[in-house]
Structures are given as C-alpha cells and as structure tokens.
Coordinates of N, CA and C in Angstrom, one line a residue:
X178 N 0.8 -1.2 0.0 CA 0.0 0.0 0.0 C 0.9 1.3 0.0
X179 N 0.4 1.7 -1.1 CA 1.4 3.3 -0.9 C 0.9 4.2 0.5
X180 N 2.1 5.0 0.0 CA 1.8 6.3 1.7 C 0.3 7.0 1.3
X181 N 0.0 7.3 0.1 CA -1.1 8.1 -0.2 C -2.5 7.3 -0.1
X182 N -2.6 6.0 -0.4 CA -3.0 5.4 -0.4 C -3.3 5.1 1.5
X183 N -2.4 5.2 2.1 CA -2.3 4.7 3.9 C -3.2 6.4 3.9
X184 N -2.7 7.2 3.7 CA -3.5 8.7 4.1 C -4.8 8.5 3.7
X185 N -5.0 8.4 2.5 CA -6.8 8.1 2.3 C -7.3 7.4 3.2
X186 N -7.1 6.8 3.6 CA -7.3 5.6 4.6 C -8.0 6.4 6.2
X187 N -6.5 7.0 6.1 CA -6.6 7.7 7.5 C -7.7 8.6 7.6
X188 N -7.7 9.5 6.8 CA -8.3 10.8 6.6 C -9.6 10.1 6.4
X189 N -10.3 9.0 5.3 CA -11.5 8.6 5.8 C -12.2 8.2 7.0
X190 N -11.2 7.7 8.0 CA -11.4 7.3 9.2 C -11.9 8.2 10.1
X191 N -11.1 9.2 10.0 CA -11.0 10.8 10.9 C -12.2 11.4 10.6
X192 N -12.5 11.6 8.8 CA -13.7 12.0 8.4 C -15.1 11.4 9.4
X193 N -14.9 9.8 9.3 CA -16.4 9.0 9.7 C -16.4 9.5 11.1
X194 N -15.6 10.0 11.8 CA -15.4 10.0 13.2 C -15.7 11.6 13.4
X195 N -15.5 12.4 12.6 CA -15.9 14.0 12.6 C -17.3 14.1 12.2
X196 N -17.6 13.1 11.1 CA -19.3 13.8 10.8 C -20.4 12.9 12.0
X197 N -19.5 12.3 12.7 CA -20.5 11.0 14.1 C -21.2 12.8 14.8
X198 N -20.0 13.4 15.1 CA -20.9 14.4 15.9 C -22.2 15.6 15.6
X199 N -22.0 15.7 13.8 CA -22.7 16.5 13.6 C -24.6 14.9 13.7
X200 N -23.8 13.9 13.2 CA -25.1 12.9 13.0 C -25.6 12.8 14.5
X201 N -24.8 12.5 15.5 CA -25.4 12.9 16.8 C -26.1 13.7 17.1
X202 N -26.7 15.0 16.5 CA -27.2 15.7 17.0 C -28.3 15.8 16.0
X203 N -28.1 15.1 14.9 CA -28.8 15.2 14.4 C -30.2 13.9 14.2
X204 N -29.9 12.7 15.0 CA -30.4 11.2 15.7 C -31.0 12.0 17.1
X205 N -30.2 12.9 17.8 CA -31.1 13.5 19.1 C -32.2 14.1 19.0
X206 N -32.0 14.7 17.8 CA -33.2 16.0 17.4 C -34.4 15.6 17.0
X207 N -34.1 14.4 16.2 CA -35.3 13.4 15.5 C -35.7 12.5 17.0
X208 N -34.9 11.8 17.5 CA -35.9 11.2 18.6 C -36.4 11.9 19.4
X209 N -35.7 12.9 19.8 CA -36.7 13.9 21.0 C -37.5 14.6 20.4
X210 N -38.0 15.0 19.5 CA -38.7 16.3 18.9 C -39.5 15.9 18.0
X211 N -39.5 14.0 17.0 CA -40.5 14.0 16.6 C -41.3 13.1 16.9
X212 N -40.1 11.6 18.0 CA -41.0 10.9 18.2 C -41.4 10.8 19.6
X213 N -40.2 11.8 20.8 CA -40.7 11.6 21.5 C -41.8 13.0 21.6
X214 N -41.7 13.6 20.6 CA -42.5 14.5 20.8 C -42.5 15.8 21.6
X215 N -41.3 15.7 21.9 CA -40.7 17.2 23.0 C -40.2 18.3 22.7
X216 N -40.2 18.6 21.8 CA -39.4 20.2 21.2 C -39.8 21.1 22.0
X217 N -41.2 20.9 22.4 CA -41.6 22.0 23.9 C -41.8 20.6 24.9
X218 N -41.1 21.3 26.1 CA -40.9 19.9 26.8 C -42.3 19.8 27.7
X219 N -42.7 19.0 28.4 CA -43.8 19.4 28.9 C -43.5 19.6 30.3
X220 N -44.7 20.3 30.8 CA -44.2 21.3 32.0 C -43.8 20.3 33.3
X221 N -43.1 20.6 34.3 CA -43.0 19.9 35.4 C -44.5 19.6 36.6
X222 N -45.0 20.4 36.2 CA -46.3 20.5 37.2 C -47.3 20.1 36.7
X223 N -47.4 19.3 36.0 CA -47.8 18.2 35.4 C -48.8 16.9 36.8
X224 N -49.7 16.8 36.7 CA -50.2 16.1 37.0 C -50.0 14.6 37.2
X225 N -49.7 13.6 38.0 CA -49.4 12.2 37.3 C -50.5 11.6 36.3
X226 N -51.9 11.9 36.6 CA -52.8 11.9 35.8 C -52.2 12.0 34.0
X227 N -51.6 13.3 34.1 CA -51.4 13.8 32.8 C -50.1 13.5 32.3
X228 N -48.9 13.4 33.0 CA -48.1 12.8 32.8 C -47.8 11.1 32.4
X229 N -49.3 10.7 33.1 CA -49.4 9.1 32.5 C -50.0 9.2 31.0
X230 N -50.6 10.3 30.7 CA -51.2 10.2 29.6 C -50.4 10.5 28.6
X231 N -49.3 10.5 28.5 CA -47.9 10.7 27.5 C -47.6 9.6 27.4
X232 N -47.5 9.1 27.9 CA -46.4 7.5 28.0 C -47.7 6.7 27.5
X233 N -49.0 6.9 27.9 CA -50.3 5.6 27.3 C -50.6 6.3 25.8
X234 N -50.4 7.9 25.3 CA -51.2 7.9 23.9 C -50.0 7.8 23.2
X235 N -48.5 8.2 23.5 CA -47.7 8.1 22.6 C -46.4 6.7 22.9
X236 N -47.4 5.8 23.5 CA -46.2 4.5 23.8 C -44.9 4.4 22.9
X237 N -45.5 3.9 21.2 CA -44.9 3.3 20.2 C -43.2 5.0 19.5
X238 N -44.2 6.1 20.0 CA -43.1 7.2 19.8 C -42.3 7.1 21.3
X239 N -42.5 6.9 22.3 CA -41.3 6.9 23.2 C -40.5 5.8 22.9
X240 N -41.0 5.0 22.8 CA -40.0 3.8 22.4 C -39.2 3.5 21.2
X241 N -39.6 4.1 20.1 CA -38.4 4.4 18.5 C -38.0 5.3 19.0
X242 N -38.2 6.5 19.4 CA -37.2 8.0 20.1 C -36.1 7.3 21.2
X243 N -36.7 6.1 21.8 CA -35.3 5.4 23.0 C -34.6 4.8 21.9
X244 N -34.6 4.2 20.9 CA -34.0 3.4 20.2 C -32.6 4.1 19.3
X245 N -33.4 5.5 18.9 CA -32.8 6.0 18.1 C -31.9 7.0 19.2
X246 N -31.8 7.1 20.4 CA -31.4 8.2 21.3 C -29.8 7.2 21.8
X247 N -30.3 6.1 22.3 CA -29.4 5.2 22.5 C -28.4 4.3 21.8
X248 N -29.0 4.0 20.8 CA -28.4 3.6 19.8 C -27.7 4.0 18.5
X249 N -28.3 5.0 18.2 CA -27.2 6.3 17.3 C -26.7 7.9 17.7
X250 N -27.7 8.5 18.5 CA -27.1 9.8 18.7 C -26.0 9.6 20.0
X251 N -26.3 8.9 21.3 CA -25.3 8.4 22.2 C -23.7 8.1 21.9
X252 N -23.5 7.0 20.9 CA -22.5 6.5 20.7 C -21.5 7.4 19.2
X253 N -22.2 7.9 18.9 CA -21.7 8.7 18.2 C -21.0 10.0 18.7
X254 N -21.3 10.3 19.6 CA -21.0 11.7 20.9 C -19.6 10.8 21.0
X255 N -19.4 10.0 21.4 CA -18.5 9.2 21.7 C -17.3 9.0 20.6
X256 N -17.9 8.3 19.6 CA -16.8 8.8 18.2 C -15.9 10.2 18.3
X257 N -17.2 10.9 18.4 CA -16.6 12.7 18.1 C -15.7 12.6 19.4
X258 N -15.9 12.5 20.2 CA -14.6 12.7 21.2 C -13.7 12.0 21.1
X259 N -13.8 10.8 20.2 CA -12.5 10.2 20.1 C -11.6 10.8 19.1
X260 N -12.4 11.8 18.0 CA -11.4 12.4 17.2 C -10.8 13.6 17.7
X261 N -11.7 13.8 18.8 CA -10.7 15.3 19.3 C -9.6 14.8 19.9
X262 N -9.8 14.1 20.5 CA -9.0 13.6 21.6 C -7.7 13.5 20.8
X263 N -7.7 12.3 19.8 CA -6.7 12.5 18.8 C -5.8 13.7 18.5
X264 N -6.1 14.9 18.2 CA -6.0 16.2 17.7 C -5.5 16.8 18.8
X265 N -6.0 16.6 20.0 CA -5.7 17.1 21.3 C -4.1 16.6 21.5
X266 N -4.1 15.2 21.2 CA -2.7 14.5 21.8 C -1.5 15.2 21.0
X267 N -2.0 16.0 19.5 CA -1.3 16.5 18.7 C -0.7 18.0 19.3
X268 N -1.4 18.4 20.2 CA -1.3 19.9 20.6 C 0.2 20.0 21.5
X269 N 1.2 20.9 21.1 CA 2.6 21.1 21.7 C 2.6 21.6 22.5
X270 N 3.2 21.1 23.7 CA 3.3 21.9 25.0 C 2.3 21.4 26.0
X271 N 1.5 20.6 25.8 CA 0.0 20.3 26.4 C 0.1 18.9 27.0
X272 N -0.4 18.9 28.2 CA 0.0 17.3 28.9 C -1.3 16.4 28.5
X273 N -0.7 15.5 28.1 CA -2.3 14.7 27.0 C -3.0 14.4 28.2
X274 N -2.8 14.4 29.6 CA -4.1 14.5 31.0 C -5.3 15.6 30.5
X275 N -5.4 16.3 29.5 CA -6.8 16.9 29.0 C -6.9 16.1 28.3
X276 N -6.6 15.5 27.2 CA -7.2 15.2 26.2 C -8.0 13.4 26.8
X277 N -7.3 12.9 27.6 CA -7.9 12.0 28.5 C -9.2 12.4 29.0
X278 N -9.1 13.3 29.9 CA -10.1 14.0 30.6 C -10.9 14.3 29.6
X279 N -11.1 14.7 28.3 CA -12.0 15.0 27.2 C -12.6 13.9 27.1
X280 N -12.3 12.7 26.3 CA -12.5 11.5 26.2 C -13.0 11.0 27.1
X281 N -12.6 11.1 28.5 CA -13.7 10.0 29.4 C -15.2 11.2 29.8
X282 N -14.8 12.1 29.7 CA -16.1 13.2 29.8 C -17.3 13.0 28.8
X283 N -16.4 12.8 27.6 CA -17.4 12.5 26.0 C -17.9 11.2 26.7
X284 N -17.2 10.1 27.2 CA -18.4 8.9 27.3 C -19.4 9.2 28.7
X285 N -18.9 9.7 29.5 CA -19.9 9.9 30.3 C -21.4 10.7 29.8
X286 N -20.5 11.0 28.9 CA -21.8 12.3 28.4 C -22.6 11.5 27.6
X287 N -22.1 10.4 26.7 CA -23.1 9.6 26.6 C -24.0 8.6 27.1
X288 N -23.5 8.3 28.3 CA -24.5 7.9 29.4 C -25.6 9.0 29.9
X289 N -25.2 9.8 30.1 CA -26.1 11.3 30.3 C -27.4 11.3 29.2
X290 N -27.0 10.4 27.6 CA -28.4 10.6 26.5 C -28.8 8.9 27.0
X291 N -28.1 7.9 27.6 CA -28.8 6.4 27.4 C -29.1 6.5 28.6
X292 N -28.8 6.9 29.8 CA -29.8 6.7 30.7 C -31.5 6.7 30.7
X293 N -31.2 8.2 31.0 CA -32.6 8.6 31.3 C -33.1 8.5 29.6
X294 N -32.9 8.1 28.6 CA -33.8 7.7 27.5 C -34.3 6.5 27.5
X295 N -33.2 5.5 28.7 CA -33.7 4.1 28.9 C -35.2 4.3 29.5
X296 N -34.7 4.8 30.7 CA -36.2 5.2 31.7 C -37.6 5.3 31.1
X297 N -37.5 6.5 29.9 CA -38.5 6.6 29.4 C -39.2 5.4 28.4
X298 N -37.8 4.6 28.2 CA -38.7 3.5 26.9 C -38.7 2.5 28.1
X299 N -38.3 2.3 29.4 CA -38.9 1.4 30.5 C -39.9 1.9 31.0
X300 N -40.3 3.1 31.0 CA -41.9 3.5 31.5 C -43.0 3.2 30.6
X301 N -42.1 4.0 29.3 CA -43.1 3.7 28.1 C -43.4 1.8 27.7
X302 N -42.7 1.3 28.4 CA -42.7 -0.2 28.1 C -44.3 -1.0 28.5
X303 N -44.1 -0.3 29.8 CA -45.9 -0.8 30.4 C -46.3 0.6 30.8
X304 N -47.3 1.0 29.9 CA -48.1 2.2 29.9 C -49.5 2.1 30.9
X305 N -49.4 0.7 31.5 CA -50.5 0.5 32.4 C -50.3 0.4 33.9
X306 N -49.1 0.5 34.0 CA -48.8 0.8 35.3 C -49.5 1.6 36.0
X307 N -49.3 1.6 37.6 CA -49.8 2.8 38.3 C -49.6 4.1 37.9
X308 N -50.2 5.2 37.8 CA -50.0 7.0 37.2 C -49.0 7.0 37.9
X309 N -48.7 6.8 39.5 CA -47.2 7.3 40.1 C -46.2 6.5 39.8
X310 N -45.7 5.6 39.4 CA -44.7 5.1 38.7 C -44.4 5.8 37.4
X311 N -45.1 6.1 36.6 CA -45.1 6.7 35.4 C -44.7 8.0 35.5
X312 N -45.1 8.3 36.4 CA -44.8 9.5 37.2 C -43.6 9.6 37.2
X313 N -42.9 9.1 38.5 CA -41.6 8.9 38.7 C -40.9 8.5 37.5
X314 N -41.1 8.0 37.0 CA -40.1 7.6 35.7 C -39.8 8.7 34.7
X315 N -41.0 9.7 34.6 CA -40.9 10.4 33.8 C -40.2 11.8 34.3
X316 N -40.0 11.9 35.4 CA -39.3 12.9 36.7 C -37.8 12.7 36.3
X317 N -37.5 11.3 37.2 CA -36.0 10.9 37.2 C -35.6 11.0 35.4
X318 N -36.1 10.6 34.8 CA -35.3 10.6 33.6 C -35.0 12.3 33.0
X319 N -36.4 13.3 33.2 CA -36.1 14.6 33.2 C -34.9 15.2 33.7
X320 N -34.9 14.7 34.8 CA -34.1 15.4 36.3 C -32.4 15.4 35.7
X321 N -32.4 13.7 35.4 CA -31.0 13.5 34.6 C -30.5 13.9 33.4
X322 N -31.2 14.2 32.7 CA -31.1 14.4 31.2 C -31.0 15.9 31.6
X323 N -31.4 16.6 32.1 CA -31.6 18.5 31.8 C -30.6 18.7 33.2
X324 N -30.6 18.1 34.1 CA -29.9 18.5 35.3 C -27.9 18.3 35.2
X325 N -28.0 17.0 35.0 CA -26.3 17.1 35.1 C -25.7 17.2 33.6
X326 N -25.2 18.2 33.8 CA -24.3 19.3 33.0 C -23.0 18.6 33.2
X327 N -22.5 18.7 34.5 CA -20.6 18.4 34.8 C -20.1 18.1 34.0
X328 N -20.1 16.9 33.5 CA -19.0 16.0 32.4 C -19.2 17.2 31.3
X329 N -20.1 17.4 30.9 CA -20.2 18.7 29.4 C -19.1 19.5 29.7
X330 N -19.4 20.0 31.0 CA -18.6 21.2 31.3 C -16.8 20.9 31.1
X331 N -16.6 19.9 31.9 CA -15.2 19.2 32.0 C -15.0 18.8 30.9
X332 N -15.5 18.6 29.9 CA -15.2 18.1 28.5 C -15.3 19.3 27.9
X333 N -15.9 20.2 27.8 CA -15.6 21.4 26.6 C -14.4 22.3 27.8
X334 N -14.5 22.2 28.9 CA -13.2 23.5 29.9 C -11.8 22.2 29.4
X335 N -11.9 21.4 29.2 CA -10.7 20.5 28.7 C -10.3 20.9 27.7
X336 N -10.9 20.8 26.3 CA -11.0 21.3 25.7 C -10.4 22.7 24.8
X337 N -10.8 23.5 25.8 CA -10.6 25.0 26.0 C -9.3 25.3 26.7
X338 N -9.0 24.2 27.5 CA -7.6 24.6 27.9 C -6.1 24.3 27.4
X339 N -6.6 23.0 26.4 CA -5.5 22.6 25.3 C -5.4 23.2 24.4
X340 N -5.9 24.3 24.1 CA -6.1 25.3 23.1 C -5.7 26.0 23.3
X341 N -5.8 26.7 24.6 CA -5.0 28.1 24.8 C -3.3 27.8 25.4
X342 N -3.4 26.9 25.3 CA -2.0 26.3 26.3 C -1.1 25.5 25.1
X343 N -1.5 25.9 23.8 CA -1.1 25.0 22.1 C -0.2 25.9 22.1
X344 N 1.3 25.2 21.8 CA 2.6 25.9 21.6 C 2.6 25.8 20.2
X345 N 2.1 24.8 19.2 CA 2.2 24.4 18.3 C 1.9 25.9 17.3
X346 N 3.4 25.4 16.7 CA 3.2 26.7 15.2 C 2.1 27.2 14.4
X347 N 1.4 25.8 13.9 CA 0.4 26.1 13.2 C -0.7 25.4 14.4
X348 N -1.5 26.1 14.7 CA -2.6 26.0 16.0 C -3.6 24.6 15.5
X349 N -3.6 23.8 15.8 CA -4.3 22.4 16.0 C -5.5 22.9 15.6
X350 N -6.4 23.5 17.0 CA -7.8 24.1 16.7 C -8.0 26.0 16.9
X351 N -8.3 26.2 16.2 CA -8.7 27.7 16.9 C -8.5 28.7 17.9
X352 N -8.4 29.4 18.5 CA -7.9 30.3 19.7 C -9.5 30.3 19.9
X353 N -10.3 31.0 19.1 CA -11.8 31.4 19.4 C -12.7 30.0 20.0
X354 N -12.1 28.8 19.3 CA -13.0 28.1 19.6 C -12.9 27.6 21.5
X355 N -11.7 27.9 21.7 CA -11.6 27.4 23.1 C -11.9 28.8 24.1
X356 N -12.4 30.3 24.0 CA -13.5 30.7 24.1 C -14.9 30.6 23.9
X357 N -15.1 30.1 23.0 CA -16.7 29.3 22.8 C -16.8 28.4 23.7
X358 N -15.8 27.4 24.0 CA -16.2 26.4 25.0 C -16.2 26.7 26.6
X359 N -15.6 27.7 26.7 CA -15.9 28.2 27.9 C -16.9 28.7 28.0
X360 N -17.4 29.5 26.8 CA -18.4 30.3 27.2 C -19.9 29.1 27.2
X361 N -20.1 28.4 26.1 CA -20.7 27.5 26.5 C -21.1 26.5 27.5
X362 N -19.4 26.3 28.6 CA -19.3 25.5 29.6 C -20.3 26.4 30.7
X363 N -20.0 28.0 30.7 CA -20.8 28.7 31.2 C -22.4 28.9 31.8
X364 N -22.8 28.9 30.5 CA -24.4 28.8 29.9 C -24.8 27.9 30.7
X365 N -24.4 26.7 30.4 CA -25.3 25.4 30.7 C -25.2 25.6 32.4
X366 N -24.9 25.9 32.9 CA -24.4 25.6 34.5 C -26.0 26.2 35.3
X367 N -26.7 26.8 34.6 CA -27.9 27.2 34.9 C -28.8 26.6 34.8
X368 N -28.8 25.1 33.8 CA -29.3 24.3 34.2 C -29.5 23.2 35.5
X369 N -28.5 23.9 36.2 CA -28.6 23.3 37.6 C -30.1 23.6 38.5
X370 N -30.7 24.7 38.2 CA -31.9 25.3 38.9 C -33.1 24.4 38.9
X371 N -33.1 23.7 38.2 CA -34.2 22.9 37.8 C -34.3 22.1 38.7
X372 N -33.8 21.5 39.8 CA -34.0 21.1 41.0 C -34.9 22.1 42.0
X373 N -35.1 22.9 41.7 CA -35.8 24.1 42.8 C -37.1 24.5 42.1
X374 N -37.1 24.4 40.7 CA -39.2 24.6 40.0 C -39.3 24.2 39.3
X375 N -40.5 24.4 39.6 CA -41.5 23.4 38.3 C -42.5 24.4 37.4
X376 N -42.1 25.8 37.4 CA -42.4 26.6 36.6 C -41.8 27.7 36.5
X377 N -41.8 28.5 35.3 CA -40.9 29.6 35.4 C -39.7 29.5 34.1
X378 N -38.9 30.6 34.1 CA -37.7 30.4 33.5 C -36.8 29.1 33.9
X379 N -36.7 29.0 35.3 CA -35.7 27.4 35.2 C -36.4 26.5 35.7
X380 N -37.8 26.0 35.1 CA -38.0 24.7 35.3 C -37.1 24.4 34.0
X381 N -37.1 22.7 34.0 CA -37.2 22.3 32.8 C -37.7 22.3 31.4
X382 N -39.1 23.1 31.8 CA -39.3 23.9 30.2 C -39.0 25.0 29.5
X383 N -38.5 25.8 31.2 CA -38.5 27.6 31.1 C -37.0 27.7 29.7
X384 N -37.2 28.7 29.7 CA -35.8 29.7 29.2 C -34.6 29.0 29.2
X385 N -34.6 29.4 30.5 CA -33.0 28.9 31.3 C -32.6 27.5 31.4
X386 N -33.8 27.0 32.0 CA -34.2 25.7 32.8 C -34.3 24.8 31.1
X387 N -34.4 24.6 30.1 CA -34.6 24.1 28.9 C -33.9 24.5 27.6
X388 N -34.6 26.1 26.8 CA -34.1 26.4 25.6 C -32.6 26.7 25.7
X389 N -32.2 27.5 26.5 CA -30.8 27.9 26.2 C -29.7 26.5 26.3
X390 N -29.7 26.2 27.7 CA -29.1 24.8 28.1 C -29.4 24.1 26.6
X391 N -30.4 23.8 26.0 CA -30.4 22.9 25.0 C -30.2 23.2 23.7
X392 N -29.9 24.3 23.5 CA -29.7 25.1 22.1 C -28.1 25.0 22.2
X393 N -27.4 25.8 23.4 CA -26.2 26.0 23.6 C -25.8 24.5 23.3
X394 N -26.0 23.2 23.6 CA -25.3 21.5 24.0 C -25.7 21.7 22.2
X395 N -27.0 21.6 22.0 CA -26.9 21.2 20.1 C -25.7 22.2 19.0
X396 N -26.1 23.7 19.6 CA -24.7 24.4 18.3 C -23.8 23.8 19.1
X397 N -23.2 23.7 19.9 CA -21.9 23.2 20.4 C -21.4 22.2 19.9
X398 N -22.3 21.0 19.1 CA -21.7 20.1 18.5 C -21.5 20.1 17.0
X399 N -22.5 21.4 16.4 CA -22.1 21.3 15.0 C -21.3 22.6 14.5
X400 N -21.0 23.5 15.9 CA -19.6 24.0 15.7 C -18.5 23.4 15.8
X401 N -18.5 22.5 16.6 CA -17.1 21.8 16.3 C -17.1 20.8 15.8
X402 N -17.8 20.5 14.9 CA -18.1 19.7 13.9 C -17.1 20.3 12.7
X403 N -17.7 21.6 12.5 CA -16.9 22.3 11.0 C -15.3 22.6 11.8
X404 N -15.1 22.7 13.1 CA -13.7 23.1 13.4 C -13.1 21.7 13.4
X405 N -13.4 20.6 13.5 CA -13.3 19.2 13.5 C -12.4 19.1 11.7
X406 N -13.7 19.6 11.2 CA -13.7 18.7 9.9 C -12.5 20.2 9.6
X407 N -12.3 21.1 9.5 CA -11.1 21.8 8.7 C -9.8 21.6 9.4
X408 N -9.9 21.0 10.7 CA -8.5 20.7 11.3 C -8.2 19.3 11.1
X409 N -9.1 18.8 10.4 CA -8.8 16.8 9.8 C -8.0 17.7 8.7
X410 N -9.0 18.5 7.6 CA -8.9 18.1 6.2 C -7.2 19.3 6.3
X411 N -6.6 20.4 6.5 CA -5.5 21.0 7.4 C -4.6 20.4 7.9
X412 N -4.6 19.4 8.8 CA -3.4 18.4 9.0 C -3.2 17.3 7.7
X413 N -4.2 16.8 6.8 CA -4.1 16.2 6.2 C -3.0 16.7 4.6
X414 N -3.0 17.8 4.6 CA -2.7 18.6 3.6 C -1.3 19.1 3.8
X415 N -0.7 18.4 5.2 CA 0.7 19.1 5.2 C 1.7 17.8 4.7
X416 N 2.7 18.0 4.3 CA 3.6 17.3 4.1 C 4.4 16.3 4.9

C-alpha cells in the first residue's frame, strides 16, 4: 500500500469520526422532537394523571425516540470525542491528562443521552402501570437528562484549555473556539436550577431551565463539527 494510499485511509477514518458528531445531533433531534415529541418539553407541574397520559397515547413514539437516542445519537457523541481527543494529543506543550479527561467526559456524556432515555422506553414499556410510577419515571429521567451538566462542562473547559496552552506553530484548533467552550461550559451551568421549579424560567421547560441549556449542548456540536472537519482536512494537507 502506498503512503497516499495509507493517508486516504486515515483521513476517511477521521472524516467518519468528525461527521459522528454532527449525525449525533442530528439522531437526538429526531428522537426527541419527533418521536418523543418534545421540542416543547412538557411542563414539570404536570399532573401524574397527565403525565401518564404521554407515555399511554404516545407508547410506540417513546420507544423508536429510545432506540434511536441510544443507539445512534449516544455512541456517536463518543466517536466525536474520540477524534478530538486525537488532535488534542497533537497539541505542543499540552500534557495529554486533557485530552484523556476530554475522552472520558465525551463517554460519560453519553450515558447522560442512554440513561434517562432508557427510563422513558422502560416507562413507556408498560403504559399500564400505576400513574405514580409513570410519574416517577418520567421525573427521574427529566431530572438526569436536563440537570447534570458536569462531564459537558469538563469536557468542553478540557478542551478550551488545550487550546489556549497550544505551543504548536500552526494552531491544532482555533484560539476562538476554546473561548466558545468556555463560554458554553458557562451557559449550561444554569441548568442546575431545575431542581428548585416546576415553573418559570428554570424549570425544565422555562428559558433557562430548557431552551438555552439545549440550544447551547446542540450548536456546540455542529460547531465543532466544522472546526473538527477543517482541522482533519488542514493536518491532512501538510507534508
């Protein structure tokens, strides 16, 4: 096999592993928003009554939205951190203990989408249960999914700090982008409130408590999706 031939090779590899994160987010968006039917999430003050009545009229959508949550948008989150990670070990001057810390953050973070998506296709599994079980299932998996941030945080401030700490001549990734991740690592941290209401700007549906937190986690991946994909196709191009 020629060298050009071994580089095709490579650079496909890197490619399948850079477009995982933009497809992750794009497998999340489709199970939550069409089949689990959440794009407005529904409110925390919710009734069990009424909250059982999600999981009994839309069973068959909670359970393709778990399939497709766990099964392709999750593990794919995981790809994409394995190519940064990569790119990270390339950065001069930088002790690859971030790019580690990136990497085990990215899989935690994909437990953070297969958890509580299990929950909901285990609630949704028997829609006849008692309304407070349904209840509770539909709580805890909320609680996890919109509440713990950390590993995000530690994975994009990881991130952000191999970046600014890059001796390397020609810069790996961006200056600005490891600003973005801070400032994004920022944002989301307000999703912590959501333990304290069940209406308002930071419940789980509000402002704070929902759109921002969930807007910031989606551009976040198909920004560094394109800083991904010009720092593949950029190292590939040097001699």
């Amino acid at each position: 096999m020629s060298k050009d031939e071994q580089n095709a090779k490579i650079l496909r590899g890197e490619m399948l592993c850079t477009w995982a994160g933009f497809f992750a987010m794009v497998f999340f968006i489709l199970g939550w928003a069409v089949f689990y039917q959440w794009l407005f999430p529904p409110q925390p003050s919710l009734s069990p009554e009424e909250v059982a009545n999600i999981y009994q009229t839309n069973t068959m959508g909670m359970r393709i939205g778990t399939i497709i949550i766990t099964n392709f948008a999750a593990p794919l989150t995981v790809s994409f951190a394995a190519i940064v990670t990569v790119y990270m070990l390339r950065m001069k001057g930088v002790s690859p203990v971030l790019a580690w810390t990136q990497l085990a953050s990215g899989a935690v973070n994909a437990l953070i989408f297969i958890i509580p998506s299990s929950i909901y296709g285990a609630t949704a599994f028997r829609p006849d249960r008692p309304i407070e079980i349904l209840s509770f299932g539909h709580d805890i998996g909320w609680l996890i999914f919109d509440f713990v941030v950390g590993p995000t945080q530690v994975q994009w401030m990881a991130i952000a700090l191999a970046i600014l700490w890059d001796r390397s001549k020609n810069l790996v990734l961006p200056r600005w982008f490891a600003y973005y991740c801070i400032w994004s690592s920022l944002i989301i941290f307000a999703n912590n409130a959501i333990l304290f209401f069940k209406d308002g700007p930071f419940a789980w549906n509000g402002v704070l408590g929902w759109w921002i937190g969930a807007t910031t986690f989606c551009v976040w991946y198909f920004v560094a999706f394109f800083v991904m994909r010009r720092a593949v196709l950029d190292f590939r191009k040097q001699p």
